[in-house]
Coordinates of C-alpha atoms and ligand atoms in Angstrom, one line a residue:
M15 CA 73.6 10.5 23.0
E16 CA 75.1 9.5 19.7
L17 CA 72.9 7.6 16.9
D18 CA 75.1 4.7 17.1
H19 CA 75.1 4.2 21.4
I20 CA 71.2 4.5 21.0
F21 CA 71.4 1.6 18.5
N22 CA 74.4 -0.5 20.4
K23 CA 72.0 0.1 23.3
L24 CA 69.2 -1.1 22.4
W25 CA 71.1 -3.9 19.8
N26 CA 72.8 -5.4 23.8
D27 CA 69.3 -5.1 25.3
Y28 CA 67.6 -7.4 22.4
A29 CA 70.3 -9.4 21.7
S30 CA 71.2 -10.3 25.4
L31 CA 67.5 -11.4 26.2
N32 CA 67.0 -13.2 22.8
P33 CA 69.8 -15.5 22.3
S34 CA 68.3 -17.2 19.2
V35 CA 68.9 -13.4 17.1
K36 CA 72.7 -13.4 18.7
R37 CA 72.9 -17.3 17.7
I38 CA 71.7 -16.3 13.9
K39 CA 74.2 -12.6 13.7
A40 CA 77.0 -15.4 14.2
L41 CA 75.4 -17.5 12.0
F42 CA 75.5 -15.2 9.1
E43 CA 78.7 -13.8 9.8
Q44 CA 80.7 -17.3 9.6
E45 CA 79.0 -17.6 6.1
N46 CA 81.0 -14.4 5.7
E47 CA 78.1 -11.9 5.6
T48 CA 77.9 -8.1 7.0
I49 CA 74.7 -7.3 9.0
L50 CA 72.8 -4.0 8.2
N51 CA 70.2 -3.0 10.1
D52 CA 66.7 -2.6 7.6
H53 CA 64.6 -1.5 10.9
I54 CA 64.2 -1.9 14.1
A55 CA 61.0 -1.9 15.0
F56 CA 59.0 -1.0 18.7
R57 CA 55.4 -1.1 20.2
T58 CA 53.9 1.0 22.5
F59 CA 50.3 1.7 23.8
D60 CA 48.0 5.1 22.1
H61 CA 48.1 6.4 26.0
P62 CA 49.7 10.0 26.2
L63 CA 52.4 9.3 28.3
M64 CA 53.9 7.0 25.9
N65 CA 52.3 7.2 23.1
L66 CA 54.3 6.7 19.5
A67 CA 55.4 10.8 19.5
V68 CA 56.8 10.1 23.1
L69 CA 58.7 7.6 22.0
S70 CA 59.8 8.6 19.0
A71 CA 61.0 11.8 20.3
L72 CA 64.7 10.7 20.9
F73 CA 65.0 9.4 17.0
I74 CA 63.4 12.6 16.1
K75 CA 65.9 14.6 18.2
H76 CA 68.6 12.4 16.5
G77 CA 67.7 13.6 12.8
Y78 CA 65.1 11.4 12.0
R79 CA 61.3 12.2 9.8
E80 CA 58.3 11.3 10.1
I81 CA 58.1 9.0 6.5
Q82 CA 54.5 7.7 6.3
D83 CA 51.5 6.0 9.2
Y84 CA 49.8 3.1 8.2
H85 CA 47.2 1.7 9.8
F86 CA 46.3 -1.8 10.7
E87 CA 41.9 -2.1 11.9
E88 CA 42.1 -5.8 12.6
K89 CA 45.1 -5.5 15.0
H90 CA 43.9 -2.3 16.2
L91 CA 47.2 -0.7 15.5
Y92 CA 48.4 2.7 14.4
A93 CA 52.2 3.0 12.8
K94 CA 54.6 5.3 11.6
H95 CA 58.4 5.0 10.3
Y96 CA 60.7 7.3 10.2
E97 CA 63.7 7.6 8.4
H98 CA 67.1 10.0 9.3
K99 CA 67.8 12.6 7.2
D100 CA 71.0 12.4 6.1
I101 CA 72.6 9.1 7.2
P102 CA 71.5 7.2 4.3
N103 CA 72.6 3.8 6.2
A104 CA 70.8 4.2 9.0
P105 CA 68.2 2.0 10.2
R106 CA 64.8 3.0 10.0
V107 CA 62.4 3.1 12.9
F108 CA 58.8 1.5 12.9
I109 CA 56.8 2.1 15.8
S110 CA 53.6 1.3 16.4
E111 CA 50.3 1.4 19.0
L112 CA 47.5 -0.4 20.2
K113 CA 44.5 1.9 19.7
L114 CA 43.0 1.6 23.6
K115 CA 39.9 2.9 23.4
E116 CA 39.0 0.5 20.4
M117 CA 39.7 -2.0 23.0
S118 CA 37.4 -3.9 25.4
K119 CA 36.5 -2.0 28.6
Q120 CA 38.3 -5.1 31.1
L121 CA 41.4 -4.4 28.6
Q122 CA 41.1 -0.7 29.1
Q123 CA 41.0 -1.2 32.8
L124 CA 43.9 -3.5 32.5
V125 CA 46.3 -1.5 30.9
N126 CA 45.3 1.4 33.1
D127 CA 45.7 -0.6 36.5
F128 CA 49.3 -0.9 36.1
I129 CA 50.4 1.9 34.3
K130 CA 49.0 3.6 36.7
P131 CA 51.5 3.5 39.9
V132 CA 54.2 4.5 37.0
P133 CA 55.5 8.3 37.8
S134 CA 55.2 10.0 34.6
K135 CA 58.9 11.0 35.0
T136 CA 59.5 7.1 33.2
F137 CA 57.7 8.3 30.9
A138 CA 59.5 11.8 30.3
S139 CA 62.9 10.6 30.5
E140 CA 65.2 9.5 27.7
E141 CA 65.9 6.5 28.6
L142 CA 62.3 5.4 28.3
L143 CA 63.4 3.0 24.8
F144 CA 65.4 1.3 26.4
S145 CA 63.8 0.3 30.2
G146 CA 61.9 -2.8 29.6
R147 CA 58.5 -3.2 31.2
V148 CA 58.7 0.3 33.6
W149 CA 55.3 -1.8 35.5
E150 CA 55.1 -4.1 38.6
L151 CA 56.3 -7.8 38.0
P152 CA 53.9 -9.0 35.7
S153 CA 50.5 -12.0 36.4
F154 CA 50.3 -15.1 34.7
E155 CA 46.7 -14.2 34.7
V156 CA 46.6 -10.4 33.5
Y157 CA 48.8 -12.0 30.7
N158 CA 46.4 -14.6 29.7
T159 CA 43.8 -11.9 30.1
L160 CA 45.4 -10.1 27.5
R161 CA 46.6 -12.3 25.2
N162 CA 42.9 -13.4 24.4
E163 CA 42.5 -10.0 22.9
S164 CA 45.3 -9.0 21.4
E165 CA 48.7 -10.7 21.6
Y166 CA 50.7 -7.5 20.9
A167 CA 49.4 -5.8 24.3
A168 CA 50.1 -9.3 26.2
W169 CA 54.2 -8.8 24.6
L170 CA 54.2 -4.9 25.7
Y171 CA 52.8 -6.5 29.3
V172 CA 55.6 -8.5 30.0
F173 CA 58.7 -7.2 27.7
G174 CA 57.7 -3.1 27.2
F175 CA 59.9 -0.4 26.0
R176 CA 62.9 -2.3 24.1
A177 CA 63.1 -3.5 20.2
N178 CA 60.4 -5.9 19.1
H179 CA 63.0 -6.7 16.6
F180 CA 66.0 -5.6 14.0
T181 CA 65.7 -7.1 10.9
V182 CA 68.5 -8.2 8.3
S183 CA 68.8 -6.5 5.1
I184 CA 69.2 -8.8 2.8
N185 CA 70.3 -6.7 0.1
D186 CA 72.8 -6.2 2.0
L187 CA 74.2 -9.4 1.9
K188 CA 76.9 -10.9 -0.6
T189 CA 75.3 -15.1 -0.9
L190 CA 72.2 -15.1 1.1
N191 CA 70.7 -12.7 -1.4
S192 CA 67.4 -13.9 -1.5
V193 CA 64.5 -14.4 1.6
E194 CA 63.9 -18.0 -0.3
K195 CA 67.9 -18.7 0.8
V196 CA 68.1 -16.9 4.2
N197 CA 64.5 -19.1 5.5
A198 CA 66.1 -22.5 4.4
F199 CA 69.1 -21.1 5.6
L200 CA 67.9 -20.8 8.9
K201 CA 65.6 -24.0 9.3
L202 CA 68.7 -26.2 7.8
K203 CA 70.0 -24.3 11.4
G204 CA 67.0 -25.6 13.1
F205 CA 64.8 -21.8 13.1
L206 CA 60.8 -21.7 13.0
I207 CA 59.4 -19.3 10.6
N208 CA 56.1 -17.5 10.5
D209 CA 54.1 -18.7 8.1
S210 CA 50.5 -16.4 9.1
G211 CA 50.5 -15.5 5.7
G212 CA 52.8 -17.0 4.1
E213 CA 57.0 -17.2 5.3
I214 CA 57.1 -14.8 2.4
K215 CA 55.6 -11.6 3.4
G216 CA 55.2 -9.3 0.1
S217 CA 56.3 -10.3 -3.3
P218 CA 58.7 -7.9 -6.2
A219 CA 55.6 -6.4 -7.6
E220 CA 55.4 -4.6 -4.4
L221 CA 58.4 -4.0 -3.1
L222 CA 59.2 -5.5 -0.9
E223 CA 59.7 -9.5 0.2
Q224 CA 59.9 -10.0 4.4
S225 CA 59.9 -12.9 6.7
S226 CA 60.8 -13.6 10.6
I227 CA 61.6 -16.5 12.8
K228 CA 59.5 -17.4 15.6
S229 CA 59.8 -15.1 18.7
E230 CA 61.6 -17.9 21.2
T231 CA 60.2 -18.6 23.4
I232 CA 62.7 -17.6 27.1
K233 CA 61.9 -18.0 30.6
V234 CA 60.1 -15.2 32.5
D235 CA 59.3 -13.7 35.6
F236 CA 55.5 -13.7 36.8
K237 CA 53.9 -12.7 39.8
E238 CA 52.8 -16.8 40.2
G239 CA 56.5 -17.9 38.9
I240 CA 58.3 -18.4 36.1
F241 CA 56.6 -19.6 32.5
D242 CA 57.6 -19.6 29.0
I243 CA 56.9 -16.7 26.6
P244 CA 58.1 -16.0 23.1
G245 CA 60.1 -13.0 23.2
C246 CA 61.5 -10.8 20.4
Y247 CA 62.0 -12.2 17.1
Y248 CA 64.6 -11.1 14.4
E249 CA 63.0 -9.7 10.7
F250 CA 64.5 -10.3 7.3
A251 CA 63.8 -7.9 4.7
K252 CA 65.0 -7.2 0.9
R253 CA 63.5 -4.3 -1.2
Y254 CA 62.8 -3.6 -5.0
P255 CA 63.8 -0.7 -7.4
D256 CA 60.6 1.4 -8.0
T257 CA 60.2 2.9 -11.7
D258 CA 62.7 6.0 -10.9
G259 CA 65.4 3.4 -10.2
K260 CA 65.1 4.0 -6.2
L261 CA 65.4 0.9 -3.4
Y262 CA 61.2 1.1 -2.2
S263 CA 61.3 2.2 1.2
G264 CA 58.4 2.0 2.5
F265 CA 56.5 -1.3 4.3
I266 CA 53.3 -2.9 3.7
A267 CA 50.4 -3.4 6.0
K268 CA 49.4 -6.6 4.8
S269 CA 52.7 -7.9 5.6
A270 CA 53.8 -6.3 8.8
D271 CA 49.5 -6.9 9.9
K272 CA 51.6 -10.8 9.7
I273 CA 54.7 -10.2 10.5
F274 CA 53.1 -8.8 14.0
E275 CA 52.3 -12.2 14.6
S276 CA 55.6 -13.5 15.4
T277 CA 55.5 -13.2 19.1
D278 CA 52.3 -15.0 19.5
F279 CA 52.2 -17.4 22.1
Y280 CA 52.9 -20.9 20.9
S281 CA 53.8 -24.1 23.2
K282 CA 57.2 -25.2 22.5
E283 CA 55.5 -28.8 22.1
D284 CA 53.2 -27.4 18.9
Ligands
NI307 NI1 59.6 -5.5 10.6

């Protein structure tokens, strides 16, 4: 598999599941902007069959290497970011995992129950990253039980293995060249900005500013019927140069912590 093919496949899945991201890309292009991806992100459980190491394998094989790791104590997440060793424009890859042992017995039981029937070869496949949900049709009741404890776990239960978000590199935009301008543009077009922790996460002093739209609600098949729940979101990032003049390349845990909330459940009427 070529690297371009991997990203195209991930984009096609993400864009077909979430029509709003396709709309946003088209709106940017109408403004004569060219979109480069700052990073793309994945979610998983720290279960040995599908943990961070398993998910990163395909990227490592294609020339990525681990750069830094991050802890999100409150959300019980651990994450790493990867960069390509010799393609400077290749998107960073950000993979997080939920630390199951820190969760309630009930959550661990629910997760084990839906993982157990899945053949282990499914998780060993190179196609895992493009597989979406590999377990049974989800139950809306289980989704809500998971959500009470971890919105992250609930999202992962329904959507599985795919890009959770792509991130537009604002540094590579010509006119919409600040997070403020991007947010104003998106609001004008009717999109909702995730305002948990403020509409802009981070600051020039922290060398990274980020924002994201709230995931749009999409229709999902559950055992109990079809329900509208938040899917994936689009993120926007602007990086600033370090004292050595090089653009900062890492992530800020306290900002990312709030961005995870872009997939939190909300009702359209809110
Ligand atoms: Ni991100």
